[in-house]
mmCIF file of C-alpha atoms in Angstrom:
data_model
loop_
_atom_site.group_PDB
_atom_site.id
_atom_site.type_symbol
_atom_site.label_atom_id
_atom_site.label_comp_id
_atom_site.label_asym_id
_atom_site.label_seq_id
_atom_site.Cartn_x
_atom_site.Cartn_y
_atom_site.Cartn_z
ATOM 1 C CA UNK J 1 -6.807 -10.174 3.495
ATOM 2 C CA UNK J 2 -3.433 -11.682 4.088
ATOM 3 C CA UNK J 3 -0.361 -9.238 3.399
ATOM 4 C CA UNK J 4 1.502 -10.124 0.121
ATOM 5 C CA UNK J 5 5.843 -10.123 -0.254
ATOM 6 C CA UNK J 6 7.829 -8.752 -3.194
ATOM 7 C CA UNK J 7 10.871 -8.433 -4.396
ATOM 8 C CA UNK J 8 12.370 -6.620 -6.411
ATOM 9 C CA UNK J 9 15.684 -7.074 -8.683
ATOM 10 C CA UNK J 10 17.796 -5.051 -11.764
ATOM 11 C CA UNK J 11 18.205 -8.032 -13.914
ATOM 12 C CA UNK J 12 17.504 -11.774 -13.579
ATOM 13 C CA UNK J 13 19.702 -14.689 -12.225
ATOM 14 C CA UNK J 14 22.214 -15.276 -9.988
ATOM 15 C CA UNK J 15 23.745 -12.082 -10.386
ATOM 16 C CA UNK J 16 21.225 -9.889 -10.196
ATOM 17 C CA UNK J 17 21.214 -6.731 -7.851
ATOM 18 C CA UNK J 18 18.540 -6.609 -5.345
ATOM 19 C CA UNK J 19 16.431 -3.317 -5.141
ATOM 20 C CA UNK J 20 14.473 -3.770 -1.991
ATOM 21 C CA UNK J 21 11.953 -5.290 -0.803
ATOM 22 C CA UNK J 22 8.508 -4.719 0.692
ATOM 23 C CA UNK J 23 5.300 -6.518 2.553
ATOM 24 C CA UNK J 24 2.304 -4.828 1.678
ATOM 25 C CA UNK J 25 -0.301 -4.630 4.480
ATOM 26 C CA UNK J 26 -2.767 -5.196 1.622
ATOM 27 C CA UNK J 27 -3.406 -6.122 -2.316
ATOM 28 C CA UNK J 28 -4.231 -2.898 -4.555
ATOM 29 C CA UNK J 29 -2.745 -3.717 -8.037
ATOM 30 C CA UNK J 30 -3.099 0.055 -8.487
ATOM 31 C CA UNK J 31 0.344 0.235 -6.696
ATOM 32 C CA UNK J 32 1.966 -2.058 -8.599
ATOM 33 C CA UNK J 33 1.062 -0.721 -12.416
ATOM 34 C CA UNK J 34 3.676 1.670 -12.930
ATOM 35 C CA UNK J 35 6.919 -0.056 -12.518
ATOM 36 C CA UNK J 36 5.526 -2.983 -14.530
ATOM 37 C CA UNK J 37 5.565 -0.459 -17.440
ATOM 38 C CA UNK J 38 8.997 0.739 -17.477
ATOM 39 C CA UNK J 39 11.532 0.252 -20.327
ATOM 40 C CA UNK J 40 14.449 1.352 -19.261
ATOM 41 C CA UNK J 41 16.833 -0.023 -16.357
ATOM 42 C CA UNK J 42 17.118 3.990 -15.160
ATOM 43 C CA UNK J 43 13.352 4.530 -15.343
ATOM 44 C CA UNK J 44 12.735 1.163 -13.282
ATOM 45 C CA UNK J 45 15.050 1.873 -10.751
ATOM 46 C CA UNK J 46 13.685 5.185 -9.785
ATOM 47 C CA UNK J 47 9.906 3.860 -10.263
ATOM 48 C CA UNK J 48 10.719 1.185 -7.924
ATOM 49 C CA UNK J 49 12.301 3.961 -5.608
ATOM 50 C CA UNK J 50 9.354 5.771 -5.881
ATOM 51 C CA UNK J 51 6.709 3.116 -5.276
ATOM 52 C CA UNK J 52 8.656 2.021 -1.754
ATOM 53 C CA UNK J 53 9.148 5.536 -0.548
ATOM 54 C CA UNK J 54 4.882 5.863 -1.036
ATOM 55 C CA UNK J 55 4.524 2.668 0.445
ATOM 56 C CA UNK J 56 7.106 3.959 3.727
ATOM 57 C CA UNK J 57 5.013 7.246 3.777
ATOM 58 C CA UNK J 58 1.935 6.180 3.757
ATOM 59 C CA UNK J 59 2.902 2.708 6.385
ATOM 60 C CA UNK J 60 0.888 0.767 3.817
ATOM 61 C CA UNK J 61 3.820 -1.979 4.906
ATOM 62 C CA UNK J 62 7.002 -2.620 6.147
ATOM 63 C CA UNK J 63 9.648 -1.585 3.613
ATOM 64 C CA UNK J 64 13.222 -3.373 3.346
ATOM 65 C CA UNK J 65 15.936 -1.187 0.136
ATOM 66 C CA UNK J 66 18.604 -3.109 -1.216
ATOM 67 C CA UNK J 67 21.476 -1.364 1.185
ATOM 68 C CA UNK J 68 20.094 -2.646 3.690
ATOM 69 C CA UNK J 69 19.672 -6.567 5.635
ATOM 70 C CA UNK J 70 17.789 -8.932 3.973
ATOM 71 C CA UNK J 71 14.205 -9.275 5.619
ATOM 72 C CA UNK J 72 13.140 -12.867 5.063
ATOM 73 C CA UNK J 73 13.615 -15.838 6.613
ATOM 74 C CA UNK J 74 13.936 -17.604 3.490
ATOM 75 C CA UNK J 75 17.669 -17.255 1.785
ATOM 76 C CA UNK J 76 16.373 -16.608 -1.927
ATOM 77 C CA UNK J 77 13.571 -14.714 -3.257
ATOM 78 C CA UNK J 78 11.667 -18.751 -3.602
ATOM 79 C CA UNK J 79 9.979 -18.130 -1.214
ATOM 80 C CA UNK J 80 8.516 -14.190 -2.021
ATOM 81 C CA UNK J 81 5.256 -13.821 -2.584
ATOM 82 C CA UNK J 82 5.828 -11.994 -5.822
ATOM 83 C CA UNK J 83 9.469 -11.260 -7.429
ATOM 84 C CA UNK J 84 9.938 -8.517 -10.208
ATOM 85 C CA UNK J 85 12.731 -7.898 -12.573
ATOM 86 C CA UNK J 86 13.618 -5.465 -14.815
ATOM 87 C CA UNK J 87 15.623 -7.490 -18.172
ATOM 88 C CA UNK J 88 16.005 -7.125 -21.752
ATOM 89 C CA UNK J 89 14.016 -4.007 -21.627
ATOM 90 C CA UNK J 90 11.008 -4.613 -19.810
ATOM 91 C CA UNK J 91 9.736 -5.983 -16.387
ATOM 92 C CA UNK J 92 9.270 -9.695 -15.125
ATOM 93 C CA UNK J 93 7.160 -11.270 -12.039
ATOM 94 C CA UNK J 94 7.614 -14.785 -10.991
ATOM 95 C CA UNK J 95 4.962 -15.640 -8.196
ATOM 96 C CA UNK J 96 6.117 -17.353 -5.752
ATOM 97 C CA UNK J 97 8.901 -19.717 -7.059
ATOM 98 C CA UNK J 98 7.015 -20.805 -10.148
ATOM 99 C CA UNK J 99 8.333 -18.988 -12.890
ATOM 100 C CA UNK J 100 8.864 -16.160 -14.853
ATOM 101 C CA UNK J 101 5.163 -15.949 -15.935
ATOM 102 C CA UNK J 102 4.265 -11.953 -16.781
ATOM 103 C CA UNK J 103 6.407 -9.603 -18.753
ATOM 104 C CA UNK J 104 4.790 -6.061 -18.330
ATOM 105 C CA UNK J 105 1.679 -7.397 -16.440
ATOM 106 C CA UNK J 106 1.087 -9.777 -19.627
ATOM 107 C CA UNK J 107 1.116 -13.895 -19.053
ATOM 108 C CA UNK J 108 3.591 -15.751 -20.760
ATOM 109 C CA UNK J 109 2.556 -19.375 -21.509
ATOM 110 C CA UNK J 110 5.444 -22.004 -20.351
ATOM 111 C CA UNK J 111 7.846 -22.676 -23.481
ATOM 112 C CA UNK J 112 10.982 -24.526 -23.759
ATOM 113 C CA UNK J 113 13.146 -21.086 -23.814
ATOM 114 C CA UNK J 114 12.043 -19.606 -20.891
ATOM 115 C CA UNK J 115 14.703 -17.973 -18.275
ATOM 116 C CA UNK J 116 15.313 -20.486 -15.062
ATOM 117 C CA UNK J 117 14.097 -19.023 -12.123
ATOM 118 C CA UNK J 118 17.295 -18.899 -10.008
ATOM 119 C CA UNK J 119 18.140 -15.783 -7.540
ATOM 120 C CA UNK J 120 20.861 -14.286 -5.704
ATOM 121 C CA UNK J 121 21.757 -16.311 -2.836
ATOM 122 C CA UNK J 122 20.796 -14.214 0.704
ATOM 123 C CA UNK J 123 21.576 -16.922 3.318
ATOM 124 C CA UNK J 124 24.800 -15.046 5.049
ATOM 125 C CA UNK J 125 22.253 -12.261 5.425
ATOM 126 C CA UNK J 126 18.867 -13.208 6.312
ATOM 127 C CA UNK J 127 19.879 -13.757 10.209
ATOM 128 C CA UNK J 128 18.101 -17.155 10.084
ATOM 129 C CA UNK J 129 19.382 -21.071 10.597
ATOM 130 C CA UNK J 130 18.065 -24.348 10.851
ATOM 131 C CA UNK J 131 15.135 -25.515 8.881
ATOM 132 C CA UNK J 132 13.816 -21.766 8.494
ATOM 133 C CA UNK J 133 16.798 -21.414 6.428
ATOM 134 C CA UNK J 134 16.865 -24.579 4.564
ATOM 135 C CA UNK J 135 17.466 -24.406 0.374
ATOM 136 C CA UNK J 136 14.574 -22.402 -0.950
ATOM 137 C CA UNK J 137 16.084 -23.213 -4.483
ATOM 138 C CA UNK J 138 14.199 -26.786 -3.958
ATOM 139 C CA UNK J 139 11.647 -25.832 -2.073
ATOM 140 C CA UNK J 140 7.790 -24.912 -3.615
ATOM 141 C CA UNK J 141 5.943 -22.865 -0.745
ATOM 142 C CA UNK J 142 2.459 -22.944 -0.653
ATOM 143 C CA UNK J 143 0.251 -19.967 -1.466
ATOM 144 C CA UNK J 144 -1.037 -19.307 1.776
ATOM 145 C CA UNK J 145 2.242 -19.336 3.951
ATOM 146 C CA UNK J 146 2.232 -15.433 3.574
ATOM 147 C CA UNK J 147 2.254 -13.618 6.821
ATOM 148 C CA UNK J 148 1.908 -16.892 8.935
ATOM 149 C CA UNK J 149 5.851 -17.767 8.063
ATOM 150 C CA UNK J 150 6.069 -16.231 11.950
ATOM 151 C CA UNK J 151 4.033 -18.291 13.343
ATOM 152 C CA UNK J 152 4.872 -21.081 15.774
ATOM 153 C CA UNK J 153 1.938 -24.144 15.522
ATOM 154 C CA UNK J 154 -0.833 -22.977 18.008
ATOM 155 C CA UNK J 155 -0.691 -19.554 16.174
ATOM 156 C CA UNK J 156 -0.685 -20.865 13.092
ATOM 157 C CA UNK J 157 -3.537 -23.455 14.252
ATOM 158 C CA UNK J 158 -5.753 -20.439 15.528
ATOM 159 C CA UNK J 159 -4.605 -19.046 12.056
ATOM 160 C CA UNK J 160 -5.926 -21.671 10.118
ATOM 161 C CA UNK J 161 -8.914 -21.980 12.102
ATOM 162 C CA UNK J 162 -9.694 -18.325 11.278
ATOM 163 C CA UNK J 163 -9.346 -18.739 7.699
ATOM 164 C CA UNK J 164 -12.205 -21.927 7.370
ATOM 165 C CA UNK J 165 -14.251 -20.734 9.685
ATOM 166 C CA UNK J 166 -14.453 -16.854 9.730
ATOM 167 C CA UNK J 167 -16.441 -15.127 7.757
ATOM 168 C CA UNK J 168 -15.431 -15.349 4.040
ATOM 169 C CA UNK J 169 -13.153 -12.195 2.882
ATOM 170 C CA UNK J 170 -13.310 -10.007 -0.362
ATOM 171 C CA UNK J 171 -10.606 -10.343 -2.059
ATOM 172 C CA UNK J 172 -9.190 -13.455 -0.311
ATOM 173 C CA UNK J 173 -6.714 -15.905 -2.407
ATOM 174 C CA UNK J 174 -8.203 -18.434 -4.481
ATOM 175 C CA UNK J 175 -6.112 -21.250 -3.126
ATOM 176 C CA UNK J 176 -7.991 -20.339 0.336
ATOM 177 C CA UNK J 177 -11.631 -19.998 -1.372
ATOM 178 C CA UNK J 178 -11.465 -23.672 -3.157
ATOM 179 C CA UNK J 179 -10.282 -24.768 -0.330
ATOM 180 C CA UNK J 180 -13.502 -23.655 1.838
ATOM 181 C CA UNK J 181 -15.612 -24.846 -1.260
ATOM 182 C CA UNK J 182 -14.762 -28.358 -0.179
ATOM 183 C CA UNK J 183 -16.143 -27.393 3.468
ATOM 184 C CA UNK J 184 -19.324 -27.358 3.837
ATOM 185 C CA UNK J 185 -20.329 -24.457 6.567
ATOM 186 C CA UNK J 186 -21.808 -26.352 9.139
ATOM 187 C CA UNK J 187 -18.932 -28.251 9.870
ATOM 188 C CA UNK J 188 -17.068 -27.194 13.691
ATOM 189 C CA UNK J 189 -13.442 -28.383 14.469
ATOM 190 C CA UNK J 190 -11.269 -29.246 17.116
ATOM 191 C CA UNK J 191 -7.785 -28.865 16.222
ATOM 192 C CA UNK J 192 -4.717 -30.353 18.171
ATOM 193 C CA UNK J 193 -0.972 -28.300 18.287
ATOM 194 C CA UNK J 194 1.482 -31.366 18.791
ATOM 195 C CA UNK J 195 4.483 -29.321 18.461
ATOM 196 C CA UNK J 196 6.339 -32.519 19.755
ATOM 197 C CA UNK J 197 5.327 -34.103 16.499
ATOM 198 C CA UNK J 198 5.153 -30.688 14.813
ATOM 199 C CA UNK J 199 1.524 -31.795 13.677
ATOM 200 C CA UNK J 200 -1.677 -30.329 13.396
ATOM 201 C CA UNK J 201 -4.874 -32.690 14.343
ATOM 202 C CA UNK J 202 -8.195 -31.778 12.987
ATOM 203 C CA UNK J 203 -11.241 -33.547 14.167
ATOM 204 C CA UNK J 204 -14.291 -32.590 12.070
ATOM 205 C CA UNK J 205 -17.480 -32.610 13.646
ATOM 206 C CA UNK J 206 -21.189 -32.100 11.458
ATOM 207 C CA UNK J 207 -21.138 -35.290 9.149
ATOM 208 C CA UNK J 208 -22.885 -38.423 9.564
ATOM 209 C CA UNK J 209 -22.323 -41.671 9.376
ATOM 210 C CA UNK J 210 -21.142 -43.140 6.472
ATOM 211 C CA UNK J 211 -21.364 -39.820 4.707
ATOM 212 C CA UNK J 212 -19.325 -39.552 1.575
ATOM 213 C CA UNK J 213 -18.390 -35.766 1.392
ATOM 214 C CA UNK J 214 -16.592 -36.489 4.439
ATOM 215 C CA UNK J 215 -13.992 -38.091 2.573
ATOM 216 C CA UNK J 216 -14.217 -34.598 0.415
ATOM 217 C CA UNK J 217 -13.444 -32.803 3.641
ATOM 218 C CA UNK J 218 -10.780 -35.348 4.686
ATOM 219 C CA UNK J 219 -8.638 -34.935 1.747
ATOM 220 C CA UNK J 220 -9.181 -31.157 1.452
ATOM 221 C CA UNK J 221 -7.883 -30.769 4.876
ATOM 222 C CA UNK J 222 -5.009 -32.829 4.285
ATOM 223 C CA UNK J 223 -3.632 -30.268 1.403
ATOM 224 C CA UNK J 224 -3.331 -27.532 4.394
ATOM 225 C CA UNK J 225 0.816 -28.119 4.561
ATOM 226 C CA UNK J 226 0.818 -27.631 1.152
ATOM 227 C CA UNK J 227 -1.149 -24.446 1.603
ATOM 228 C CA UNK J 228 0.182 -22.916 4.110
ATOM 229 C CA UNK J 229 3.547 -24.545 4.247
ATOM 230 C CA UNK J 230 6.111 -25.914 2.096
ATOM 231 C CA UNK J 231 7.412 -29.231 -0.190
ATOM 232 C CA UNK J 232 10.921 -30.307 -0.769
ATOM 233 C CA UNK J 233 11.268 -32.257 -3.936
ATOM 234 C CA UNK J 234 14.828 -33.201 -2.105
ATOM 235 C CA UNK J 235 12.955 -34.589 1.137
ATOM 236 C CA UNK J 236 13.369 -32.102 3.138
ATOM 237 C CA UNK J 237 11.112 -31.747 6.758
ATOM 238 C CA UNK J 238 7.710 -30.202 6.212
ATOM 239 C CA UNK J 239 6.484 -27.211 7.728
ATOM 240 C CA UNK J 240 3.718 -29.056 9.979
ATOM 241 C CA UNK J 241 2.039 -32.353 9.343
ATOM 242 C CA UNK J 242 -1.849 -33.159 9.303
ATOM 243 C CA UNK J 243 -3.552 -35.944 10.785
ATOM 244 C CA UNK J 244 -7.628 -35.598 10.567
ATOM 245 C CA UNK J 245 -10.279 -37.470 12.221
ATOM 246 C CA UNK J 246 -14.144 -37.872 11.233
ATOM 247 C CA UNK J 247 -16.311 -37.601 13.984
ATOM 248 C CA UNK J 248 -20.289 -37.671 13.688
ATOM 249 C CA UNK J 249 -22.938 -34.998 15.551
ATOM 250 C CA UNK J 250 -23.223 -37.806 18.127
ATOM 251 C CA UNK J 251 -19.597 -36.956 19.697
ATOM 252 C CA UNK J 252 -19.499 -34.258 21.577
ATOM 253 C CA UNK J 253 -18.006 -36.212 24.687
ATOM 254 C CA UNK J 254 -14.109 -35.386 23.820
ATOM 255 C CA UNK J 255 -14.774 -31.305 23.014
ATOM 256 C CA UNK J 256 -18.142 -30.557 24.582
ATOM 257 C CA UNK J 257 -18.261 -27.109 23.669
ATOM 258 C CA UNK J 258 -18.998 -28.337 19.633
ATOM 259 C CA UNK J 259 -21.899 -29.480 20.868
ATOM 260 C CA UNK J 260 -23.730 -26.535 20.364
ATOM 261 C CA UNK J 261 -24.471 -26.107 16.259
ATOM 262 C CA UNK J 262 -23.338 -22.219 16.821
ATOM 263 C CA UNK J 263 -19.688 -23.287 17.322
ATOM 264 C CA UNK J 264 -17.043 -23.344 14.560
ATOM 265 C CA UNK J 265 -14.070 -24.398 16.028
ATOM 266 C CA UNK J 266 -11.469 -24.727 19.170
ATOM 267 C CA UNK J 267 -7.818 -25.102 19.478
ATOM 268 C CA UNK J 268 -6.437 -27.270 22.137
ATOM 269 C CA UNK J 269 -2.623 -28.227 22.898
ATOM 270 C CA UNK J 270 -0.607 -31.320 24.086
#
């Protein structure tokens, strides 16, 4: 299962005052129920404390406090996995720059007098520039980025390869377990890193002719930036693009290797 980010803040805004921060190597909700139930800032400090000391001891993942240098690449806490803040007496989470959508693990339907989701601004501290430090206040990152944000395209090509065509995960997210709904198994890839184009090319091999869930398989493929990358409202660059080709059993010519049904996949590069 892919690792999961949080942050953690006393308060909620601009001004707030970052606690730390923490990717865990792995989901157990256990971890996270007892700081969701504090009511008190005092109690969720220490709780907080508490729950990334364990998570230090125990190297269940790599553990960041609030004295210390920011750990992301992304400026604000947009673009964490999961963000939680203690205000007006109990604690919030905001998944990954949605909104403010549990108060003390309950969901709170949208309303018209909900909080904004704005954080403290980290760029002057997250060590990053360029387009891996562009305006995460705009920016909507896709459920899947998670622990590929590292990646450079023929790693995050292998990446993506794994996740469609390995076998399928307990526990996985659900974004990644519609999206291999609308793949049929017997499908095999060949997928192209153009990191001169910064573009992914899938060619999709198993359909015949004229076959109308290839379509299916077209469009689904196409959402994979969306997934596993990011969307600026504001215009801003994507993290990769997606170009996909149809091919039928009969083309085996340009990637012999798919040729033989027991193959899922290979990545090739410009």
């Amino acid at each position: 299962m892919s690792s999961t980010t949080h942050d953690f803040y006393l308060g909620r805004g601009a001004d707030a005052d970052w606690l730390g921060s923490v990717r865990l190597a792995s989901w157990d909700g256990r971890w996270l129920d007892e700081f969701t139930r504090a009511r008190s800032a005092g109690g969720f400090i220490t709780l907080v404390a508490l729950f990334l000391r364990t998570a230090e001891i125990h190297e269940a993942g790599e553990v960041t406090l609030g004295n210390h240098v920011w750990p992301w690449p992304w400026p604000t806490s947009h673009g964490t996995d999961y963000v939680h803040a203690f205000d007006t007496g109990t604690v919030w989470t905001a998944r990954r720059g949605d909104r403010w959508s549990l108060r003390a693990d309950e969901y709170i339907p949208p309303g018209p007098d909900e909080t904004p989701l704005v954080f403290p601004a980290m760029r002057e501290y997250c060590g990053y520039t360029g387009i891996d430090a562009a305006d995460t206040t705009a920016r909507r990152y896709g459920p899947l980025l998670g622990d590929t944000y590292r990646h450079d395209l023929p790693q995050l090509g292998l990446r993506i390869l794994t996740d469609l065509t390995g076998p399928p995960v307990p526990g996985a997210p659900s974004a990644l377990t519609g999206l291999r709904a609308q793949l049929p198994p017997h499908l095999r890839y060949a997928v192209t890193a153009d990191e001169t184009a910064v573009e992914l090319g899938f060619e999709v091999f198993g359909y015949r002719d004229g076959d109308p869930a290839a379509e299916t398989a077209a469009q689904a493929l196409s959402m994979l930036p969306a997934l596993y990358g990011w969307t600026d409202p504001l215009g801003g660059p994507p993290r990769f693009g997606v170009r996909v080709l149809l091919a039928d059993d009969g083309r085996h010519t340009t990637h012999p290797v798919l040729g033989d049904p027991r193959a899922r996949a290979v990545l090739t590069a410009f």
